[in-house]
Short mmCIF file of C-alpha atoms in Angstrom, two decimals:
data_model
loop_
_atom_site.label_atom_id
_atom_site.label_comp_id
_atom_site.label_asym_id
_atom_site.label_seq_id
_atom_site.Cartn_x
_atom_site.Cartn_y
_atom_site.Cartn_z
CA MET A 30 -55.22 23.46 -43.91
CA THR A 31 -52.20 25.25 -45.86
CA MET A 32 -52.03 28.43 -48.13
CA HIS A 33 -52.28 26.07 -50.98
CA HIS A 34 -55.65 24.54 -49.98
CA VAL A 35 -56.77 28.20 -49.69
CA ALA A 36 -55.40 29.32 -53.05
CA ALA A 37 -57.48 26.30 -54.39
CA ALA A 38 -60.69 27.05 -52.71
CA TYR A 39 -60.22 30.63 -54.31
CA ARG A 40 -59.59 29.22 -57.77
CA ARG A 41 -62.92 27.52 -57.40
CA GLN A 42 -64.51 30.86 -56.21
CA PRO A 43 -62.51 33.70 -57.80
CA SER A 44 -64.85 36.11 -57.15
CA LEU A 45 -64.31 36.15 -53.58
CA LEU A 46 -60.46 36.92 -53.88
CA PRO A 47 -60.26 40.42 -52.78
CA ASN A 48 -57.07 42.71 -53.90
CA PHE A 49 -54.79 41.66 -51.15
CA GLN A 50 -52.10 44.26 -51.74
CA LEU A 51 -55.09 46.86 -51.15
CA ILE A 52 -56.19 45.28 -48.18
CA SER A 53 -52.81 45.19 -46.74
CA ASN A 54 -52.36 48.67 -47.23
CA GLN A 55 -55.43 50.04 -46.27
CA TRP A 56 -55.13 47.90 -43.21
CA SER A 57 -51.90 49.00 -42.42
CA LYS A 58 -52.70 52.82 -42.81
CA SER A 59 -55.55 52.09 -40.38
CA VAL A 60 -53.70 50.55 -37.79
CA SER A 61 -50.98 53.07 -37.85
CA THR A 62 -53.16 56.04 -37.45
CA LEU A 63 -54.80 54.13 -34.80
CA THR A 64 -57.83 55.89 -34.20
CA ASP A 65 -60.86 53.67 -33.96
CA LYS A 66 -62.58 55.91 -36.54
CA THR A 67 -60.19 54.22 -39.16
CA PHE A 68 -59.40 50.84 -37.32
CA LEU A 69 -58.66 48.05 -39.78
CA SER A 70 -60.46 49.79 -42.78
CA LEU A 71 -60.31 46.81 -45.20
CA LYS A 72 -61.39 46.55 -49.11
CA SER A 73 -64.77 44.76 -48.83
CA PHE A 74 -65.90 42.03 -51.09
CA SER A 75 -69.62 40.67 -51.67
CA THR A 76 -71.02 38.17 -49.33
CA PRO A 77 -74.73 36.97 -49.37
CA GLN A 78 -75.35 37.49 -45.53
CA SER A 79 -75.86 40.61 -43.77
CA MET A 80 -76.60 41.88 -40.50
CA GLY A 81 -78.71 45.21 -39.67
CA PRO A 82 -79.14 46.85 -36.41
CA ASN A 83 -82.88 45.95 -36.55
CA ALA A 84 -82.66 42.27 -36.52
CA ASN A 85 -84.24 40.15 -34.06
CA VAL A 86 -82.23 40.20 -30.89
CA SER A 87 -83.24 38.51 -27.78
CA CYS A 88 -80.95 38.44 -24.17
CA SER A 89 -81.85 36.13 -21.17
CA SER A 90 -82.54 38.23 -17.92
CA HIS A 91 -80.14 35.96 -16.24
CA LEU A 92 -76.42 36.05 -15.79
CA TYR A 93 -74.17 33.89 -17.11
CA ILE A 94 -70.76 33.56 -19.00
CA PRO A 95 -71.77 34.03 -22.53
CA ARG A 96 -71.18 31.44 -25.54
CA ILE A 97 -71.05 32.14 -29.17
CA GLN A 98 -74.47 31.72 -30.72
CA LYS A 99 -75.43 31.79 -34.43
CA GLU A 100 -78.30 33.36 -35.20
CA GLY A 101 -80.61 32.53 -38.32
CA ASN A 102 -79.38 35.48 -40.32
CA GLY A 103 -75.80 34.67 -39.88
CA ALA A 104 -74.59 36.84 -37.40
CA SER A 105 -72.70 35.97 -34.30
CA PHE A 106 -73.75 37.24 -31.15
CA VAL A 107 -72.37 36.97 -27.63
CA LYS A 108 -75.26 37.27 -24.89
CA ALA A 109 -74.05 39.70 -22.68
CA ARG A 110 -76.38 39.90 -19.98
CA LEU A 111 -74.13 42.05 -17.19
CA PHE A 112 -76.21 43.02 -14.53
CA SER A 113 -80.02 41.78 -14.33
CA LYS A 114 -81.03 44.30 -11.54
CA SER A 115 -80.00 47.11 -13.41
CA ALA A 116 -83.33 47.17 -15.60
CA GLU A 117 -84.94 47.66 -12.02
CA LEU A 118 -83.31 51.17 -11.70
CA THR A 119 -84.61 52.43 -14.95
CA ASP A 120 -85.51 51.59 -18.51
CA SER A 121 -82.47 49.86 -20.37
CA PRO A 122 -81.86 50.78 -23.51
CA ALA A 123 -81.52 48.17 -26.47
CA VAL A 124 -77.80 48.11 -27.19
CA GLN A 125 -76.00 46.48 -30.07
CA LEU A 126 -72.39 46.56 -30.53
CA TYR A 127 -70.48 45.60 -33.57
CA GLN A 128 -66.83 44.66 -32.90
CA TYR A 129 -63.67 42.94 -33.55
CA HIS A 130 -62.57 40.42 -31.03
CA ILE A 131 -58.90 42.10 -30.94
CA CYS A 132 -59.61 45.64 -31.62
CA PRO A 133 -58.39 47.26 -28.48
CA PHE A 134 -60.87 50.47 -29.18
CA CYS A 135 -63.90 48.09 -29.14
CA ASN A 136 -62.29 46.57 -25.86
CA ILE A 137 -62.31 50.05 -24.36
CA THR A 138 -66.10 50.49 -25.28
CA LYS A 139 -66.99 47.13 -23.73
CA SER A 140 -64.55 47.29 -20.65
CA LEU A 141 -67.01 50.53 -19.97
CA MET A 142 -70.17 48.83 -20.61
CA ALA A 143 -68.94 45.70 -18.12
CA TYR A 144 -68.19 48.37 -15.43
CA SER A 145 -71.08 50.12 -16.05
CA LYS A 146 -73.45 47.05 -16.08
CA LEU A 147 -75.08 47.98 -19.34
CA ASP A 148 -76.98 45.22 -20.91
CA TYR A 149 -75.63 44.51 -24.59
CA ASP A 150 -75.39 42.04 -27.55
CA SER A 151 -72.18 41.86 -29.42
CA VAL A 152 -71.80 41.18 -33.08
CA GLU A 153 -68.62 39.96 -34.40
CA VAL A 154 -68.00 41.64 -37.90
CA ASN A 155 -65.93 39.85 -40.28
CA PRO A 156 -62.90 41.92 -40.63
CA LEU A 157 -62.47 41.34 -44.71
CA THR A 158 -66.07 41.61 -45.69
CA LYS A 159 -67.69 43.71 -43.18
CA ALA A 160 -70.91 42.13 -44.15
CA GLU A 161 -72.60 42.54 -41.05
CA LEU A 162 -72.28 46.36 -41.29
CA LYS A 163 -74.01 46.34 -44.90
CA PRO A 164 -75.80 48.51 -45.86
CA TRP A 165 -77.37 49.76 -42.75
CA SER A 166 -74.24 51.55 -41.57
CA GLY A 167 -73.85 53.70 -44.80
CA ASN A 168 -70.66 54.68 -45.75
CA TYR A 169 -69.00 53.96 -42.23
CA ARG A 170 -67.45 50.66 -42.19
CA ARG A 171 -65.30 50.71 -38.99
CA VAL A 172 -65.37 49.46 -35.67
CA PRO A 173 -66.57 50.01 -33.12
CA ILE A 174 -70.24 50.85 -33.80
CA ALA A 175 -73.19 50.80 -31.45
CA VAL A 176 -76.81 50.94 -32.17
CA VAL A 177 -78.70 52.12 -29.10
CA ASP A 178 -82.43 52.23 -29.18
CA GLY A 179 -81.90 52.13 -32.97
CA LYS A 180 -79.59 55.14 -33.15
CA GLN A 181 -76.26 54.35 -34.66
CA ILE A 182 -73.17 55.67 -32.91
CA ASN A 183 -69.71 55.30 -34.74
CA GLY A 184 -66.57 54.89 -32.82
CA SER A 185 -65.39 54.30 -29.56
CA GLU A 186 -65.30 58.22 -28.09
CA GLU A 187 -68.55 58.71 -29.59
CA ILE A 188 -70.04 55.68 -27.95
CA ILE A 189 -68.29 56.32 -24.66
CA LYS A 190 -69.86 59.74 -24.38
CA ALA A 191 -73.30 58.07 -25.03
CA VAL A 192 -73.04 55.23 -22.66
CA LEU A 193 -72.12 57.81 -19.92
CA ASN A 194 -75.26 59.73 -20.82
CA LEU A 195 -77.59 57.16 -20.45
CA PRO A 196 -79.71 57.31 -17.23
CA THR A 197 -79.23 53.73 -16.48
CA VAL A 198 -75.75 54.25 -16.49
CA ASN A 199 -75.71 57.39 -14.44
CA THR A 200 -78.13 55.84 -11.94
CA TYR A 201 -75.86 52.76 -11.59
CA LEU A 202 -72.60 54.42 -11.31
CA ASN A 203 -73.78 57.01 -9.10
CA THR A 204 -75.20 54.54 -6.84
CA ARG A 205 -71.85 52.42 -7.01
CA TRP A 206 -69.36 55.15 -6.31
CA ALA A 207 -71.63 56.46 -3.15
CA GLU A 208 -71.53 52.79 -2.06
CA GLU A 209 -67.87 52.71 -2.50
CA SER A 210 -67.24 55.75 -0.38
CA LYS A 211 -69.72 55.35 2.12
CA ASN A 212 -67.16 55.18 4.82
CA THR A 213 -64.90 57.86 3.25
CA GLU A 214 -65.35 61.62 4.86
CA ASP A 215 -62.87 63.11 2.23
CA SER A 216 -64.80 64.38 -0.42
CA SER A 217 -61.82 64.48 -2.51
CA SER A 218 -61.72 60.50 -2.62
CA LYS A 219 -65.30 60.26 -3.73
CA MET A 220 -65.70 59.38 -7.68
CA ASP A 221 -68.19 61.81 -9.83
CA MET A 222 -69.00 61.65 -13.51
CA GLN A 223 -67.10 64.98 -13.94
CA GLN A 224 -63.72 63.27 -12.43
CA PHE A 225 -64.42 59.83 -13.95
CA PHE A 226 -64.36 61.01 -17.43
CA GLU A 227 -63.49 64.57 -17.99
CA SER A 228 -60.42 65.27 -15.32
CA ASP A 229 -56.74 65.89 -16.62
CA ASN A 230 -55.83 62.48 -15.23
CA ALA A 231 -58.62 60.49 -16.86
CA CYS A 232 -58.01 62.23 -20.43
CA ARG A 233 -54.17 61.57 -20.20
CA TRP A 234 -54.46 57.91 -19.42
CA VAL A 235 -57.38 57.38 -22.08
CA ARG A 236 -55.12 58.89 -24.78
CA PHE A 237 -52.41 56.78 -23.45
CA ALA A 238 -54.37 53.88 -24.17
CA ALA A 239 -55.61 54.93 -27.44
CA ASP A 240 -52.37 56.58 -28.98
CA ASP A 241 -49.48 54.86 -27.70
CA LEU A 242 -50.31 51.35 -25.97
CA ALA A 243 -52.60 50.31 -28.70
CA ALA A 244 -50.21 51.05 -31.21
CA LEU A 245 -47.63 49.24 -29.28
CA LEU A 246 -49.71 45.92 -29.09
CA TYR A 247 -50.11 45.45 -32.83
CA PRO A 248 -46.13 44.69 -33.41
CA ASN A 249 -46.15 42.53 -30.38
CA ILE A 250 -49.02 40.39 -31.48
CA CYS A 251 -48.43 40.40 -35.47
CA GLY A 252 -44.59 40.56 -35.15
CA THR A 253 -44.19 37.31 -36.79
CA LEU A 254 -46.56 35.45 -39.25
CA SER A 255 -46.88 32.75 -36.64
CA ASP A 256 -48.13 35.22 -33.91
CA SER A 257 -49.97 37.02 -36.36
CA TYR A 258 -52.00 33.62 -37.41
CA ASN A 259 -52.31 32.78 -33.68
CA ALA A 260 -53.99 36.28 -33.07
CA PHE A 261 -56.76 35.53 -35.46
CA GLY A 262 -57.39 32.07 -33.78
CA TYR A 263 -60.65 33.65 -32.21
CA VAL A 264 -62.54 33.15 -35.64
CA GLU A 265 -62.54 29.54 -35.20
CA ASP A 266 -65.51 29.95 -32.37
CA VAL A 267 -67.29 32.26 -34.48
CA ASP A 268 -70.40 30.09 -35.66
CA SER A 269 -71.56 32.68 -38.44
CA PHE A 270 -68.25 32.30 -40.30
CA SER A 271 -68.11 29.79 -42.62
CA GLY A 272 -64.86 27.49 -43.00
CA LEU A 273 -63.71 29.39 -45.99
CA GLN A 274 -64.22 32.74 -44.07
CA LYS A 275 -62.35 31.49 -41.19
CA VAL A 276 -59.42 30.54 -43.40
CA SER A 277 -59.57 33.47 -45.30
CA ILE A 278 -59.76 35.55 -42.26
CA ARG A 279 -57.25 33.35 -40.37
CA TYR A 280 -54.70 33.38 -43.59
CA LEU A 281 -55.03 36.97 -45.34
CA GLY A 282 -55.67 38.67 -42.03
CA ALA A 283 -52.73 37.44 -40.61
CA LEU A 284 -50.46 38.48 -43.66
CA ALA A 285 -52.10 41.75 -43.74
CA MET A 286 -51.76 42.56 -40.03
CA HIS A 287 -47.95 41.29 -40.18
CA PHE A 288 -47.35 43.88 -43.18
CA ALA A 289 -49.30 46.50 -41.01
CA ALA A 290 -47.31 45.92 -37.84
CA SER A 291 -44.16 46.38 -39.92
CA LYS A 292 -45.19 49.42 -41.13
CA ILE A 293 -46.00 50.66 -37.62
CA LYS A 294 -42.72 49.48 -36.40
CA LYS A 295 -41.14 51.49 -39.32
CA LYS A 296 -43.28 54.79 -38.61
CA ARG A 297 -42.28 54.91 -35.12
CA ASN A 298 -38.71 53.58 -35.16
CA ILE A 299 -39.24 50.74 -33.39
CA THR A 300 -36.66 48.08 -33.20
CA ASP A 301 -37.65 45.94 -30.40
CA GLU A 302 -41.32 46.06 -29.98
CA LYS A 303 -41.26 43.99 -26.84
CA GLU A 304 -39.02 46.47 -25.33
CA ALA A 305 -40.99 49.51 -26.44
CA LEU A 306 -44.27 48.16 -24.81
CA LYS A 307 -42.43 47.39 -21.80
CA LEU A 308 -41.34 50.70 -21.52
CA ALA A 309 -44.90 51.90 -22.19
CA LEU A 310 -45.76 49.95 -19.13
CA ASP A 311 -43.27 51.47 -17.32
CA ASN A 312 -44.65 54.80 -17.86
CA PHE A 313 -48.08 53.92 -16.75
CA GLU A 314 -46.67 52.30 -13.57
CA CYS A 315 -44.53 54.96 -12.63
CA GLU A 316 -46.25 58.14 -13.70
CA GLY A 317 -50.14 56.63 -13.50
CA LEU A 318 -49.42 54.11 -10.52
CA LYS A 319 -46.88 56.04 -8.81
CA ASN A 320 -45.07 52.66 -8.50
CA GLY A 321 -47.75 51.04 -6.45
CA ALA A 322 -48.40 53.92 -4.20
CA LYS A 323 -51.90 54.39 -6.09
CA LEU A 324 -54.46 51.70 -6.13
CA PHE A 325 -55.66 52.90 -9.47
CA SER A 326 -54.45 55.97 -11.77
CA SER A 327 -57.29 57.77 -10.73
CA GLY A 328 -55.49 58.31 -7.35
CA ILE A 329 -58.42 57.02 -5.07
CA ASP A 330 -59.90 53.72 -4.54
CA THR A 331 -62.25 53.95 -7.60
CA PRO A 332 -60.70 53.57 -11.15
CA ASP A 333 -61.64 56.38 -13.50
CA MET A 334 -61.90 56.26 -17.35
CA GLY A 335 -58.27 56.08 -17.95
CA ASP A 336 -57.98 52.79 -15.89
CA VAL A 337 -61.03 51.36 -17.86
CA ALA A 338 -59.01 52.53 -21.09
CA VAL A 339 -55.95 51.02 -20.26
CA PHE A 340 -57.49 47.93 -18.98
CA GLY A 341 -59.49 47.52 -22.30
CA VAL A 342 -56.43 47.69 -24.55
CA LEU A 343 -54.78 45.22 -22.52
CA TYR A 344 -57.62 42.78 -22.25
CA SER A 345 -57.84 42.91 -26.07
CA VAL A 346 -55.24 40.69 -26.39
CA ARG A 347 -55.89 38.20 -23.46
CA GLY A 348 -54.69 34.72 -24.58
CA LEU A 349 -51.86 35.75 -26.54
CA ASN A 350 -47.98 36.20 -25.57
CA ALA A 351 -48.24 39.67 -25.39
CA HIS A 352 -50.85 39.75 -22.82
CA SER A 353 -48.88 37.17 -20.84
CA ASP A 354 -45.75 39.25 -21.08
CA SER A 355 -47.44 42.33 -20.12
CA ILE A 356 -49.49 40.93 -17.04
CA GLN A 357 -48.30 37.66 -15.75
CA VAL A 358 -44.61 37.69 -16.56
CA ARG A 359 -44.18 41.54 -15.95
CA GLY A 360 -45.97 40.89 -12.48
CA GLY A 361 -45.67 43.47 -9.75
CA VAL A 362 -47.45 46.94 -9.76
CA VAL A 363 -49.05 46.58 -13.19
CA LYS A 364 -50.21 42.88 -12.50
CA ALA A 365 -51.67 43.94 -9.09
CA TRP A 366 -53.71 46.89 -10.85
CA TYR A 367 -54.93 44.52 -13.66
CA ASP A 368 -56.25 42.15 -11.19
CA ARG A 369 -57.94 44.94 -9.12
CA MET A 370 -59.42 46.43 -12.67
CA ASN A 371 -60.29 42.47 -13.59
CA LEU A 372 -62.55 42.44 -10.37
CA GLN A 373 -63.62 46.07 -10.92
CA ILE A 374 -65.02 45.16 -14.46
CA LEU A 375 -65.47 41.46 -14.40
CA GLY A 376 -66.81 40.88 -10.96
CA LYS A 377 -65.86 38.83 -7.97
CA GLU A 378 -68.40 35.92 -8.56
CA ALA A 379 -67.52 33.20 -11.44
CA GLU A 380 -71.09 33.29 -12.70
CA HIS A 381 -70.73 37.31 -13.06
CA ARG A 382 -67.59 37.16 -14.95
CA ILE A 383 -68.69 37.94 -18.20
CA LYS A 384 -66.77 37.99 -21.18
CA LEU A 385 -65.62 41.22 -23.31
CA GLY A 386 -65.74 39.63 -26.70
CA LEU A 387 -65.83 36.05 -27.88
CA VAL A 388 -65.24 33.07 -25.27
CA ALA A 389 -62.82 30.47 -26.72
CA LYS A 390 -64.06 27.49 -24.99
CA MET A 391 -62.98 28.79 -21.57
CA ARG A 392 -59.55 28.94 -22.49
CA ASN A 393 -59.34 32.83 -22.44
CA ASN A 394 -60.62 33.31 -19.00
CA PRO A 395 -58.65 35.70 -16.81
#
């Protein structure tokens, strides 16, 4: 499929062609500000399918690696039963998360949900149409959006707060932390909710993940048109997207993100995006991990929200060259930390290794 075929398809259905320049400008503005509240805000155009939070959703009670599944109304769900015993602790809420596969803020949110063993259903949103968010989300057309027991929660910061306030999550995390520290007499080495989320250290690295690391990833995954096209390869595994929608997202999305990445580089005076990303990870390795003296940036044997956030941002580009360069090729302290976080969040057993988003025929398994 070439751009000629795309143009021919849109000539047959001209009403579907969005204003590309507006898309590119809005996408660039959204990514360059790099807050999830404006993440990837695109000009919407009409589509016959939509998905609301009250749709009929089911989730099996056993653990398994989720597959992309197509629901009857066109939404794509990832079955994400994270921890079957969590429901035994207290009543688990019904959670739906509306996301983009490569959105760093969505992956921060999903990393926390996985770490907290919170069951949720993930809905992949078409970044061009936002059809899955209409009309129920009101004027809010950005991701992530969570619907928890029917209540809409916008943006990763608010979702994180809501998740940590859930009785199910509080019970599980306090139990987990107590178990992990049962052989530790030093009270300062024991994790609690305040230290996990509100400590100066946690806040510092959450902000680093959202304001610095996420910003640097986009020039690295969309610096060339080829890289940008590859970054949208995940859409091929979304059953709810039609063939035309997949082509539209891969080509129009790739163009828009490539231009947006160029604007980010200009705004931040980046001349070498790979070197800028390396320096950011150098900072995390030196200041956050003390050159390997610390297992986690929390400073104890248990990660805090700062660790979860940095991991989520890096995990959002799994399967792409930027991920390989940042983890496998770099190696050393950061890779060792990432491997520990992988086990903390995804679990040790293969059947427990849920995917934080779409699974591309197992090729993106960490």
